[in-house]
Amino acid sequence: MDGLVIKPKWADMILSGVKTWEIRGSKTHKRGTIGIIKSGSGLVYGTVELMSCVPLTMYNWEINKDKHHVSYADIDYKAPYAWVMGNPIIYPEPIPYKHPQGAVIWVKLGGGKGE
């Protein structure tokens, strides 16, 4: 399983189900269950299903603000994408993993719940 590194505020919102779109500056072809890692923590806090990837225009950015909760003025991506997530599962206890040097977006995790 792969783990996605996310700032803690956004990771909490994703795992609570409030935020279903993660805004990124590139598309992803990954689908299925991914781990959610709070950046700087060394821990996997839960999982979500990565279901789709949608290119964003200013129009669909605004009409879907309830899905991503990010102000358009706060992003610096030339071509933003929404990584569509659902079915969040919060682990009762976060699971430690070994963070490889230089990993900033994706981390390879062992098994179903970290290493």
PDB file of C-alpha atoms in Angstrom:
ATOM      1  CA  MET A   1       0.000   0.000   0.000  1.00  0.00           C
ATOM      2  CA  ASP A   2       1.141   3.555  -0.652  1.00  0.00           C
ATOM      3  CA  GLY A   3       0.935   6.328   1.909  1.00  0.00           C
ATOM      4  CA  LEU A   4       0.149   9.933   1.003  1.00  0.00           C
ATOM      5  CA  VAL A   5       1.963  12.609   3.002  1.00  0.00           C
ATOM      6  CA  ILE A   6      -0.417  15.468   3.899  1.00  0.00           C
ATOM      7  CA  LYS A   7      -0.227  18.472   6.225  1.00  0.00           C
ATOM      8  CA  PRO A   8      -1.875  17.567   9.545  1.00  0.00           C
ATOM      9  CA  LYS A   9      -4.828  19.988   9.215  1.00  0.00           C
ATOM     10  CA  TRP A  10      -5.844  18.521   5.846  1.00  0.00           C
ATOM     11  CA  ALA A  11      -5.161  14.922   6.918  1.00  0.00           C
ATOM     12  CA  ASP A  12      -7.548  15.343   9.868  1.00  0.00           C
ATOM     13  CA  MET A  13     -10.242  16.765   7.590  1.00  0.00           C
ATOM     14  CA  ILE A  14      -9.808  13.929   5.071  1.00  0.00           C
ATOM     15  CA  LEU A  15      -9.941  11.214   7.721  1.00  0.00           C
ATOM     16  CA  SER A  16     -13.027  12.793   9.299  1.00  0.00           C
ATOM     17  CA  GLY A  17     -14.791  12.754   5.906  1.00  0.00           C
ATOM     18  CA  VAL A  18     -15.171  16.560   5.787  1.00  0.00           C
ATOM     19  CA  LYS A  19     -12.639  16.973   2.960  1.00  0.00           C
ATOM     20  CA  THR A  20     -13.101  14.557   0.051  1.00  0.00           C
ATOM     21  CA  TRP A  21     -10.873  16.339  -2.484  1.00  0.00           C
ATOM     22  CA  GLU A  22      -7.134  16.724  -1.897  1.00  0.00           C
ATOM     23  CA  ILE A  23      -5.753  19.517  -4.120  1.00  0.00           C
ATOM     24  CA  ARG A  24      -2.464  18.737  -5.838  1.00  0.00           C
ATOM     25  CA  GLY A  25      -0.412  20.247  -8.649  1.00  0.00           C
ATOM     26  CA  SER A  26      -0.254  17.043 -10.677  1.00  0.00           C
ATOM     27  CA  LYS A  27      -2.564  14.218 -11.623  1.00  0.00           C
ATOM     28  CA  THR A  28      -2.306  10.717 -10.231  1.00  0.00           C
ATOM     29  CA  HIS A  29      -3.225   7.400 -11.783  1.00  0.00           C
ATOM     30  CA  LYS A  30      -3.201   5.609  -8.425  1.00  0.00           C
ATOM     31  CA  ARG A  31      -6.508   4.163  -7.279  1.00  0.00           C
ATOM     32  CA  GLY A  32      -7.588   2.089  -4.320  1.00  0.00           C
ATOM     33  CA  THR A  33      -6.713   2.107  -0.633  1.00  0.00           C
ATOM     34  CA  ILE A  34      -3.958   4.483   0.459  1.00  0.00           C
ATOM     35  CA  GLY A  35      -2.566   5.361   3.871  1.00  0.00           C
ATOM     36  CA  ILE A  36      -2.862   8.903   5.217  1.00  0.00           C
ATOM     37  CA  ILE A  37       0.335  10.221   6.793  1.00  0.00           C
ATOM     38  CA  LYS A  38       0.546  13.511   8.656  1.00  0.00           C
ATOM     39  CA  SER A  39       3.716  15.193   7.420  1.00  0.00           C
ATOM     40  CA  GLY A  40       6.533  15.158   9.928  1.00  0.00           C
ATOM     41  CA  SER A  41       4.847  12.585  12.170  1.00  0.00           C
ATOM     42  CA  GLY A  42       6.327   9.267  11.022  1.00  0.00           C
ATOM     43  CA  LEU A  43       2.854   7.794  11.531  1.00  0.00           C
ATOM     44  CA  VAL A  44       0.019   6.448   9.368  1.00  0.00           C
ATOM     45  CA  TYR A  45      -3.271   7.699  10.827  1.00  0.00           C
ATOM     46  CA  GLY A  46      -5.729   5.789   8.662  1.00  0.00           C
ATOM     47  CA  THR A  47      -6.758   4.965   5.128  1.00  0.00           C
ATOM     48  CA  VAL A  48      -9.003   6.272   2.364  1.00  0.00           C
ATOM     49  CA  GLU A  49     -10.003   5.065  -1.072  1.00  0.00           C
ATOM     50  CA  LEU A  50      -8.432   7.157  -3.841  1.00  0.00           C
ATOM     51  CA  MET A  51     -11.206   6.976  -6.425  1.00  0.00           C
ATOM     52  CA  SER A  52     -10.515   9.559  -9.099  1.00  0.00           C
ATOM     53  CA  CYS A  53      -8.492  12.541 -10.239  1.00  0.00           C
ATOM     54  CA  VAL A  54     -10.218  15.621 -11.660  1.00  0.00           C
ATOM     55  CA  PRO A  55      -8.564  18.593 -13.398  1.00  0.00           C
ATOM     56  CA  LEU A  56      -9.783  21.838 -11.839  1.00  0.00           C
ATOM     57  CA  THR A  57     -10.916  25.007 -13.532  1.00  0.00           C
ATOM     58  CA  MET A  58     -11.709  28.116 -11.541  1.00  0.00           C
ATOM     59  CA  TYR A  59     -15.412  27.387 -12.102  1.00  0.00           C
ATOM     60  CA  ASN A  60     -15.422  23.832 -10.744  1.00  0.00           C
ATOM     61  CA  TRP A  61     -13.029  24.949  -7.977  1.00  0.00           C
ATOM     62  CA  GLU A  62     -15.629  27.378  -6.624  1.00  0.00           C
ATOM     63  CA  ILE A  63     -18.720  25.193  -7.010  1.00  0.00           C
ATOM     64  CA  ASN A  64     -16.967  22.327  -5.198  1.00  0.00           C
ATOM     65  CA  LYS A  65     -15.391  24.317  -2.372  1.00  0.00           C
ATOM     66  CA  ASP A  66     -17.325  22.215   0.167  1.00  0.00           C
ATOM     67  CA  LYS A  67     -15.288  19.196  -1.006  1.00  0.00           C
ATOM     68  CA  HIS A  68     -11.791  20.682  -0.680  1.00  0.00           C
ATOM     69  CA  HIS A  69     -12.049  23.734   1.664  1.00  0.00           C
ATOM     70  CA  VAL A  70      -9.123  25.550   0.014  1.00  0.00           C
ATOM     71  CA  SER A  71      -9.194  29.149  -1.207  1.00  0.00           C
ATOM     72  CA  TYR A  72      -8.139  29.508  -4.848  1.00  0.00           C
ATOM     73  CA  ALA A  73      -5.851  32.375  -3.791  1.00  0.00           C
ATOM     74  CA  ASP A  74      -3.941  29.986  -1.490  1.00  0.00           C
ATOM     75  CA  ILE A  75      -2.684  27.654  -4.214  1.00  0.00           C
ATOM     76  CA  ASP A  76       0.293  28.064  -6.463  1.00  0.00           C
ATOM     77  CA  TYR A  77      -0.319  25.260  -8.960  1.00  0.00           C
ATOM     78  CA  LYS A  78      -0.244  25.946 -12.678  1.00  0.00           C
ATOM     79  CA  ALA A  79      -2.787  23.174 -13.304  1.00  0.00           C
ATOM     80  CA  PRO A  80      -4.514  22.038 -10.083  1.00  0.00           C
ATOM     81  CA  TYR A  81      -6.111  18.621  -9.711  1.00  0.00           C
ATOM     82  CA  ALA A  82      -8.566  17.214  -7.182  1.00  0.00           C
ATOM     83  CA  TRP A  83      -7.640  13.767  -5.935  1.00  0.00           C
ATOM     84  CA  VAL A  84     -11.073  12.377  -5.047  1.00  0.00           C
ATOM     85  CA  MET A  85     -11.180  10.327  -1.838  1.00  0.00           C
ATOM     86  CA  GLY A  86     -13.801   8.496   0.148  1.00  0.00           C
ATOM     87  CA  ASN A  87     -14.442   5.777   2.733  1.00  0.00           C
ATOM     88  CA  PRO A  88     -12.059   7.111   5.390  1.00  0.00           C
ATOM     89  CA  ILE A  89     -10.966   4.804   8.184  1.00  0.00           C
ATOM     90  CA  ILE A  90      -9.184   6.253  11.226  1.00  0.00           C
ATOM     91  CA  TYR A  91      -6.873   3.847  13.019  1.00  0.00           C
ATOM     92  CA  PRO A  92      -7.498   3.549  16.777  1.00  0.00           C
ATOM     93  CA  GLU A  93      -3.749   4.100  17.226  1.00  0.00           C
ATOM     94  CA  PRO A  94      -1.491   5.629  14.527  1.00  0.00           C
ATOM     95  CA  ILE A  95       1.013   3.153  13.088  1.00  0.00           C
ATOM     96  CA  PRO A  96       4.705   4.040  12.734  1.00  0.00           C
ATOM     97  CA  TYR A  97       6.482   3.545   9.407  1.00  0.00           C
ATOM     98  CA  LYS A  98       9.987   4.161   8.091  1.00  0.00           C
ATOM     99  CA  HIS A  99      10.055   7.414   6.149  1.00  0.00           C
ATOM    100  CA  PRO A 100      12.558   7.289   3.277  1.00  0.00           C
ATOM    101  CA  GLN A 101      14.814  10.309   2.895  1.00  0.00           C
ATOM    102  CA  GLY A 102      13.444  12.763   0.317  1.00  0.00           C
ATOM    103  CA  ALA A 103       9.886  11.380   0.203  1.00  0.00           C
ATOM    104  CA  VAL A 104       7.442  14.291   0.095  1.00  0.00           C
ATOM    105  CA  ILE A 105       4.278  12.971  -1.600  1.00  0.00           C
ATOM    106  CA  TRP A 106       4.179   9.159  -1.620  1.00  0.00           C
ATOM    107  CA  VAL A 107       5.700   6.562   0.683  1.00  0.00           C
ATOM    108  CA  LYS A 108       5.667   2.778   0.148  1.00  0.00           C
ATOM    109  CA  LEU A 109       4.075   1.085   3.150  1.00  0.00           C
ATOM    110  CA  GLY A 110       4.203  -2.632   3.945  1.00  0.00           C
ATOM    111  CA  GLY A 111       1.140  -4.788   4.554  1.00  0.00           C
ATOM    112  CA  GLY A 112      -2.246  -3.230   5.137  1.00  0.00           C
ATOM    113  CA  LYS A 113      -1.401  -0.869   7.992  1.00  0.00           C
ATOM    114  CA  GLY A 114       2.137   0.462   7.782  1.00  0.00           C
ATOM    115  CA  GLU A 115       5.318  -1.400   8.634  1.00  0.00           C
TER     116      GLU A 115
END
